[in-house]
PDB file of C-alpha atoms in Angstrom:
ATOM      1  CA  UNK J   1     104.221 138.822 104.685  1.00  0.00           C
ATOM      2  CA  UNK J   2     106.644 139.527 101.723  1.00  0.00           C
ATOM      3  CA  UNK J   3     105.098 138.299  98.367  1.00  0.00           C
ATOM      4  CA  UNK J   4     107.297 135.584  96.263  1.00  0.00           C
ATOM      5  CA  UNK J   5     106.775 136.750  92.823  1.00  0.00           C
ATOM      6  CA  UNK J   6     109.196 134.342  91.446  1.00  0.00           C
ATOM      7  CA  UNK J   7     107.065 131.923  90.514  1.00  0.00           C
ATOM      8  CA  UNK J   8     104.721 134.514  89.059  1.00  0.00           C
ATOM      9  CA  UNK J   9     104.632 134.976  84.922  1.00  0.00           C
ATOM     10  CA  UNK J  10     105.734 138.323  83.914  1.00  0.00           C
ATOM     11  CA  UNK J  11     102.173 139.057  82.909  1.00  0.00           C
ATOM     12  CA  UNK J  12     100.547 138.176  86.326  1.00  0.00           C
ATOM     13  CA  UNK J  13     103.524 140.081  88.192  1.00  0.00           C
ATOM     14  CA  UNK J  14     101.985 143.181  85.493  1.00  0.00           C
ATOM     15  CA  UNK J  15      98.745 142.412  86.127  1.00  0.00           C
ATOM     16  CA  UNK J  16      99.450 143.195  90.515  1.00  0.00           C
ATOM     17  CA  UNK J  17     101.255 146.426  89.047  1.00  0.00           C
ATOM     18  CA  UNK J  18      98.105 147.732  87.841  1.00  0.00           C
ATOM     19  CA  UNK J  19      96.277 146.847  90.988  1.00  0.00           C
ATOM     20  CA  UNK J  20      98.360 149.170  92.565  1.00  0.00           C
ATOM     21  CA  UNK J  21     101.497 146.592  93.991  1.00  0.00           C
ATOM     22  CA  UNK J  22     104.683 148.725  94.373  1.00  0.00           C
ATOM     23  CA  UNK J  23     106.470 145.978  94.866  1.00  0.00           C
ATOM     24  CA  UNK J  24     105.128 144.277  91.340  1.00  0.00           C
ATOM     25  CA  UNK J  25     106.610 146.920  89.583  1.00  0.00           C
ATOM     26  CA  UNK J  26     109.937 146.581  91.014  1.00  0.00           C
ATOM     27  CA  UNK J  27     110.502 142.943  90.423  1.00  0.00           C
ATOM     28  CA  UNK J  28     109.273 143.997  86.743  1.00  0.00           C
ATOM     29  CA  UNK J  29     112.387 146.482  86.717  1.00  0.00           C
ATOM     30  CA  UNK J  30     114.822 143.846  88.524  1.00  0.00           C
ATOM     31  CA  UNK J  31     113.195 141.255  85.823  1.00  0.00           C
ATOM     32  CA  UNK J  32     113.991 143.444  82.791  1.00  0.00           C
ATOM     33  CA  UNK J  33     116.342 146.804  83.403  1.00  0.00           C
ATOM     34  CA  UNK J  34     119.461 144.623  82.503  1.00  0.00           C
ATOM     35  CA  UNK J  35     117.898 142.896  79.339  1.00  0.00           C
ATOM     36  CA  UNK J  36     115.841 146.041  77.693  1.00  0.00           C
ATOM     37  CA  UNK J  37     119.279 148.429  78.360  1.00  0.00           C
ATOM     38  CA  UNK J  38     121.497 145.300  76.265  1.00  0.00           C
ATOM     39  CA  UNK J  39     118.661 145.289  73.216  1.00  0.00           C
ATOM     40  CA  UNK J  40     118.890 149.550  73.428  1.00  0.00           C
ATOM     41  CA  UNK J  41     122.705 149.700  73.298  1.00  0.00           C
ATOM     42  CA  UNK J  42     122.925 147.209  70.116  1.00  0.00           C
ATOM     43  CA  UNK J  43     120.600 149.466  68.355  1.00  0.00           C
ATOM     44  CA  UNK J  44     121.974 153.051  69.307  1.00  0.00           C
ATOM     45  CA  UNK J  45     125.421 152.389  70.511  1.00  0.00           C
ATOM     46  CA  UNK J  46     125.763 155.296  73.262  1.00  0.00           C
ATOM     47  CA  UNK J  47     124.876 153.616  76.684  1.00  0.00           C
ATOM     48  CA  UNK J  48     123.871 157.251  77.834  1.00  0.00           C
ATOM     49  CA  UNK J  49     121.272 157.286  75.033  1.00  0.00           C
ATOM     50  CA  UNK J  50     120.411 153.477  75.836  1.00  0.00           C
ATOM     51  CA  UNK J  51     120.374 154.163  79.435  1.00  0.00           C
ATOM     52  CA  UNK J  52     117.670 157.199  78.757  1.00  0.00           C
ATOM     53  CA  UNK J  53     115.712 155.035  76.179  1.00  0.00           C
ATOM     54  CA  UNK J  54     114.852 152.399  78.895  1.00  0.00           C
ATOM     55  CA  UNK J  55     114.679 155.041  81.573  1.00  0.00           C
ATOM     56  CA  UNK J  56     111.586 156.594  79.708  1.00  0.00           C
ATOM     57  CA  UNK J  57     109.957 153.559  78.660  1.00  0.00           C
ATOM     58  CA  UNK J  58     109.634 152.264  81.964  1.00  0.00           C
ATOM     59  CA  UNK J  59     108.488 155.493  83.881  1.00  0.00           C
ATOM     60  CA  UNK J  60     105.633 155.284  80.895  1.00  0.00           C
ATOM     61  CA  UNK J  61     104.734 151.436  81.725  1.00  0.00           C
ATOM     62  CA  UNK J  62     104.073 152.729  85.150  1.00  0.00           C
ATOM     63  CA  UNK J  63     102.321 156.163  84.688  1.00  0.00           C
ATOM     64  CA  UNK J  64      99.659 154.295  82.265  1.00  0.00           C
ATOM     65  CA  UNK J  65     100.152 151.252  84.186  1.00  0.00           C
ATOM     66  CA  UNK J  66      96.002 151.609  84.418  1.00  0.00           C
ATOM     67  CA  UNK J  67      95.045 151.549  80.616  1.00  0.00           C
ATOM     68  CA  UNK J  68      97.792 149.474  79.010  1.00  0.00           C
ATOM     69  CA  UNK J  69      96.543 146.118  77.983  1.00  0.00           C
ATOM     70  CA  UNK J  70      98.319 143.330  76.731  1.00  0.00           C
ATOM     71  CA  UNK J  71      97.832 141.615  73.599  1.00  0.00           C
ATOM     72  CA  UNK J  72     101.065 139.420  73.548  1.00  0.00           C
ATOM     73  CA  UNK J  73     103.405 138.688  76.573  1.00  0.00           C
ATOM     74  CA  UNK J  74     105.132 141.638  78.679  1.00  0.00           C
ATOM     75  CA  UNK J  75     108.304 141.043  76.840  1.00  0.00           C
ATOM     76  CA  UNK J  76     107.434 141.563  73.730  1.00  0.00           C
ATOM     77  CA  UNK J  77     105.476 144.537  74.635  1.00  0.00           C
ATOM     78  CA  UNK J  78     108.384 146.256  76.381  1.00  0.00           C
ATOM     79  CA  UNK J  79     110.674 145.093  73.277  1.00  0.00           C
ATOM     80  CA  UNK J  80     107.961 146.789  70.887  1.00  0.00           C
ATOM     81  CA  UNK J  81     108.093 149.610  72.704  1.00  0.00           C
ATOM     82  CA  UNK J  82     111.880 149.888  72.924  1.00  0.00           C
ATOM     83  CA  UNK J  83     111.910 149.231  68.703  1.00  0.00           C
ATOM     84  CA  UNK J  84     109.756 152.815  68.831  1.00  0.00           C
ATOM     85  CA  UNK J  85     111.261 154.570  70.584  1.00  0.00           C
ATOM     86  CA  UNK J  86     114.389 153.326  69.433  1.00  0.00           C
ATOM     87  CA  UNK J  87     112.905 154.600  65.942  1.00  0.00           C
ATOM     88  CA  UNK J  88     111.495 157.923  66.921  1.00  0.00           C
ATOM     89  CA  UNK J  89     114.741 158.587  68.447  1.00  0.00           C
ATOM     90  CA  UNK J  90     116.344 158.522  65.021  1.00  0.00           C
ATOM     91  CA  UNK J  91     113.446 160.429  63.616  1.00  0.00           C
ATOM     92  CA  UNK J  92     114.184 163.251  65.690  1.00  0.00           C
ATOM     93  CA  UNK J  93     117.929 163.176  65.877  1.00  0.00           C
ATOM     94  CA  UNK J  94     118.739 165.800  63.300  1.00  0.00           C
ATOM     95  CA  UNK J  95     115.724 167.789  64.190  1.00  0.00           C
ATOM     96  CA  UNK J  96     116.923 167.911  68.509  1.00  0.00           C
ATOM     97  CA  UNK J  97     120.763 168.832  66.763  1.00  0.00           C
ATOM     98  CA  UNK J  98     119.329 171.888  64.958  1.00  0.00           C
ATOM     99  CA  UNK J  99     117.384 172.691  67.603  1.00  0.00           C
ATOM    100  CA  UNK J 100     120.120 172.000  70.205  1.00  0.00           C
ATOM    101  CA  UNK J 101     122.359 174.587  68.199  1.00  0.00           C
ATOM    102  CA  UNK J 102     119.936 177.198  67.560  1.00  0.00           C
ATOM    103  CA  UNK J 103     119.390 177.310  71.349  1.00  0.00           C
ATOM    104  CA  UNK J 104     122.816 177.523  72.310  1.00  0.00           C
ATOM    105  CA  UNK J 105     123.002 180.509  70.119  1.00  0.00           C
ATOM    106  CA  UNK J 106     120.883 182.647  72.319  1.00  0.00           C
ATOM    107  CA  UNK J 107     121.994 181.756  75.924  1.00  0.00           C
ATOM    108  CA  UNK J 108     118.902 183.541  77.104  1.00  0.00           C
ATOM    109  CA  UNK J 109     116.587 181.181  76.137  1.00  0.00           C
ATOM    110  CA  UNK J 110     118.798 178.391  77.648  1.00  0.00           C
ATOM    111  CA  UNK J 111     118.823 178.172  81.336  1.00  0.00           C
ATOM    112  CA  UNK J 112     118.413 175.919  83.602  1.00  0.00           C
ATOM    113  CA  UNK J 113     115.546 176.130  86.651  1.00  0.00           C
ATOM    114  CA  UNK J 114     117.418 176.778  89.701  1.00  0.00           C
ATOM    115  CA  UNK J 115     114.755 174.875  91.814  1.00  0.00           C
ATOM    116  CA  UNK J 116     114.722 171.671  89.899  1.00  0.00           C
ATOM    117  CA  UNK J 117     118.205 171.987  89.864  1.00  0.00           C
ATOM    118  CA  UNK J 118     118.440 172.140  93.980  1.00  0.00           C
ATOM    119  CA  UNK J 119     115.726 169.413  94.082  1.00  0.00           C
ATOM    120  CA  UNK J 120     118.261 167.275  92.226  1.00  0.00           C
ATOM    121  CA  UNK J 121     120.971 168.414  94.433  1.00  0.00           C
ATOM    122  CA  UNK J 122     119.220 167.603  97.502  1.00  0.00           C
ATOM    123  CA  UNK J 123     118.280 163.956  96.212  1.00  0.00           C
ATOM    124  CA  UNK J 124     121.769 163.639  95.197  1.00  0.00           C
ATOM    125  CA  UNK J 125     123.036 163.962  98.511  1.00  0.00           C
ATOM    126  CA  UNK J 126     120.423 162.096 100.336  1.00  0.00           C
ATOM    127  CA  UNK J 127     121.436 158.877  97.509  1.00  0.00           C
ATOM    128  CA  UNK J 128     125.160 159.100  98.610  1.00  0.00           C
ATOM    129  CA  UNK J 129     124.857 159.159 102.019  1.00  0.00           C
ATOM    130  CA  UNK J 130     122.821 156.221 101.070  1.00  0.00           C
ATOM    131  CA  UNK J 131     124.877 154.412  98.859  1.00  0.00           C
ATOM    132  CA  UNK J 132     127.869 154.954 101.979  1.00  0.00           C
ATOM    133  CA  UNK J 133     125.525 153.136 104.366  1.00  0.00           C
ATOM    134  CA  UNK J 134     125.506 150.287 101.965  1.00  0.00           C
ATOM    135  CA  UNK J 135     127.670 146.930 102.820  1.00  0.00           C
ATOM    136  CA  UNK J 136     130.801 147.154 100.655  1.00  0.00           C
ATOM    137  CA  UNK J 137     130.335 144.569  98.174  1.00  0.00           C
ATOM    138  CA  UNK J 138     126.561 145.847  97.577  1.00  0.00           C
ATOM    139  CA  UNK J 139     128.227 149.082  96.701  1.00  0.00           C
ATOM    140  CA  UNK J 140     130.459 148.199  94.783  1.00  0.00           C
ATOM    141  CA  UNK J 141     128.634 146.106  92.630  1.00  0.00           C
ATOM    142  CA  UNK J 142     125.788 148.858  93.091  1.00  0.00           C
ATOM    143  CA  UNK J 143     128.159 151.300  91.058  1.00  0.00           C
ATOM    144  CA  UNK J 144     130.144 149.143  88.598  1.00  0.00           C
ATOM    145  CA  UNK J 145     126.500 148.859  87.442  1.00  0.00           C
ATOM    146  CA  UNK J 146     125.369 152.724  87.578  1.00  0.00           C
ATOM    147  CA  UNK J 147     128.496 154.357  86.973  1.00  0.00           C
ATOM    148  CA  UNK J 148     130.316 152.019  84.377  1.00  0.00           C
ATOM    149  CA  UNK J 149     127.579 150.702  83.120  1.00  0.00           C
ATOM    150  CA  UNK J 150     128.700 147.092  83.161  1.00  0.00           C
ATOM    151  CA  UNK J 151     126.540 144.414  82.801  1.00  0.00           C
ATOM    152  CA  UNK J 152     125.597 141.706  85.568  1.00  0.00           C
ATOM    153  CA  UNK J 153     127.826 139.413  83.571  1.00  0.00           C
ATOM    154  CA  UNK J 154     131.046 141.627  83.061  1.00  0.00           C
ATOM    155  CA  UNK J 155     130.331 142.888  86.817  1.00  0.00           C
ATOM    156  CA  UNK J 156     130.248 138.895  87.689  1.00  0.00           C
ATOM    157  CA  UNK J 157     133.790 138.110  85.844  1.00  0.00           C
ATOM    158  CA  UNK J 158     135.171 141.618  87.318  1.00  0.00           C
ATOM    159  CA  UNK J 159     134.772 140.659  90.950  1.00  0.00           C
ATOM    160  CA  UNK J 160     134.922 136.532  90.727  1.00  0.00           C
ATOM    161  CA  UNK J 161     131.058 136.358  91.751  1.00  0.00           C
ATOM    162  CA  UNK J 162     128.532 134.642  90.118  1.00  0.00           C
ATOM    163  CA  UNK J 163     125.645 136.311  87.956  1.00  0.00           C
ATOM    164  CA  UNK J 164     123.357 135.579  90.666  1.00  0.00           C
ATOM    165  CA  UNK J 165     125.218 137.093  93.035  1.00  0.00           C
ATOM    166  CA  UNK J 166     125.571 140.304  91.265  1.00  0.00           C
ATOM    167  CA  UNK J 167     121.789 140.708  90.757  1.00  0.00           C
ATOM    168  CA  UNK J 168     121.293 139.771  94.828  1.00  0.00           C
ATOM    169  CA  UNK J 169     123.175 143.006  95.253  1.00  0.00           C
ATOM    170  CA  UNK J 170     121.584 145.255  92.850  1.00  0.00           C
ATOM    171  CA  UNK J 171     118.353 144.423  94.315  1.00  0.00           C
ATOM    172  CA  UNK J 172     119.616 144.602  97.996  1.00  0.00           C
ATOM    173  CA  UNK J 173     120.979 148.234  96.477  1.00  0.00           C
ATOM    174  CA  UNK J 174     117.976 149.734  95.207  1.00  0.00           C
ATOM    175  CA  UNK J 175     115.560 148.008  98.434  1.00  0.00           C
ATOM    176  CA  UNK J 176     118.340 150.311 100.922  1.00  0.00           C
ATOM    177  CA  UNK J 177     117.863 153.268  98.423  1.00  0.00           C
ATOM    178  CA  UNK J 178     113.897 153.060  98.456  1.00  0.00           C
ATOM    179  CA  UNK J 179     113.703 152.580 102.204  1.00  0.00           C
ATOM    180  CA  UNK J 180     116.215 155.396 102.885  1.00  0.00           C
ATOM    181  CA  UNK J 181     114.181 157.700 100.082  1.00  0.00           C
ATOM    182  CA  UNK J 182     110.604 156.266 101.480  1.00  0.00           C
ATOM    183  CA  UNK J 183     110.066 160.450 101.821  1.00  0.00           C
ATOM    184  CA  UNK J 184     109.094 160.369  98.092  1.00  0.00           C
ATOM    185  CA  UNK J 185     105.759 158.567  96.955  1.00  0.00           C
ATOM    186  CA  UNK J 186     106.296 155.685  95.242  1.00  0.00           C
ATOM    187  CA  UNK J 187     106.455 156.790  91.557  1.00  0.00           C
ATOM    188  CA  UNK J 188     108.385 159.968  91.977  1.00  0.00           C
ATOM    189  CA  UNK J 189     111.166 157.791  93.552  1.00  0.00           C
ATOM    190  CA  UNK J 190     111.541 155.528  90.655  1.00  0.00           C
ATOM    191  CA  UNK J 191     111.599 158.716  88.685  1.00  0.00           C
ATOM    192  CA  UNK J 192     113.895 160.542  89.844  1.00  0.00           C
ATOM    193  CA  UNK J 193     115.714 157.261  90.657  1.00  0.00           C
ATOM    194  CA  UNK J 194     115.946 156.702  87.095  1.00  0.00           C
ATOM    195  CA  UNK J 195     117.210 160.220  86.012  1.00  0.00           C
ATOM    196  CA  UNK J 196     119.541 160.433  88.839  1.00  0.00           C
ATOM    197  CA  UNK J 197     121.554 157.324  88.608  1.00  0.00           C
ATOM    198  CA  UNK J 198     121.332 157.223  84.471  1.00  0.00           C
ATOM    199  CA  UNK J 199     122.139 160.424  82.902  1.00  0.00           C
ATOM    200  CA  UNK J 200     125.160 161.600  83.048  1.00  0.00           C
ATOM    201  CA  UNK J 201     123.797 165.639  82.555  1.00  0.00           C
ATOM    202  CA  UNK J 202     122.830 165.654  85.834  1.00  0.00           C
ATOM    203  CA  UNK J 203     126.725 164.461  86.728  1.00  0.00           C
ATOM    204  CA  UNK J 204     125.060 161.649  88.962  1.00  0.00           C
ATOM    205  CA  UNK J 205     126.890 157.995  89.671  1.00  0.00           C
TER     206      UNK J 205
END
């Protein structure tokens, strides 16, 4: 029987995710992936940095699902968490351009690992024949929101749906991509889900 976490609190629909409820932690990314990715962009105004921001800090809510305890609600923690990295992101951004350039200077130390990089091919593949499978108006509101990056509400006005709508599909997207993916365990497919569909290195969606 499918569990109705909508009339869960965000910190009870946490508190399954650390029990071990896959489906917990998706409702948490449904819940927030729109919202955090908003509050990222206003701060570093590149949605590919934004995009990568969010991406990382919810990987990390799920790898240390287990020894993360709240002390205020889940939104505010997440938010917290975005200000830091947000932050350290800054911190770092001179130091990664130096860096950046001193490796580019000496090809030999900059290559990329063939496997990973057929790994990500092969997932790549497997996603769009995916994504073809999906009904057409789940796609299509699947990549205004991956490849343009629009928001539910810009995606609503675009196609004359309503907000609600819009996130009906996204969900309906991703629950076709994880059942068509259900090779991977559980937290390697919201990984590389993540990467795949975000950053545009990887020349994915």
């Amino acid at each position: 029987m499918r569990q109705d976490y909508s009339t869960f609190t965000d910190e009870e629909v946490f508190l399954l995710v650390k029990k071990g409820d896959d489906k917990a932690f998706e409702e948490i990314f449904r819940r927030f992936w729109q919202e955090l990715l908003d509050a990222a962009y206003r701060r570093v105004k590149v949605q590919e940095t934004a995009m990568e921001l969010v991406q990382s800090l919810l990987v990390n809510l799920y790898l240390k699902r287990e020894t993360i305890e709240l002390r205020t609600s889940l939104r505010n923690y997440l938010h917290i968490s975005l200000k830091n990295k947000v932050l350290n992101a800054v911190r770092a951004e001179v130091v990664r351009n130096t860096y950046q350039q001193h490796m580019l200077a000496d090809t030999g130390l900059y290559q990329a690992d063939a496997a990973t990089n057929l790994q990500l091919k092969e997932l790549q593949e497997q996603i769009d024949a995916s994504c073809a499978g999906m009904p057409e108006k789940c796609r299509e509101v699947f990549f205004l929101s991956r490849k343009e990056h629009l928001s539910y509400q810009h995606i609503a006005q675009r196609l004359g749906i309503s907000v609600n709508t819009v996130e009906k599909h996204m969900v309906k997207a991703l629950k076709i991509l994880r059942s068509r993916l259900k090779e991977y365990n559980f937290t390697l497919f919201w990984l590389m889900l993540l990467v795949v569909l975000g950053w545009e290195i990887f020349s994915k969606f």
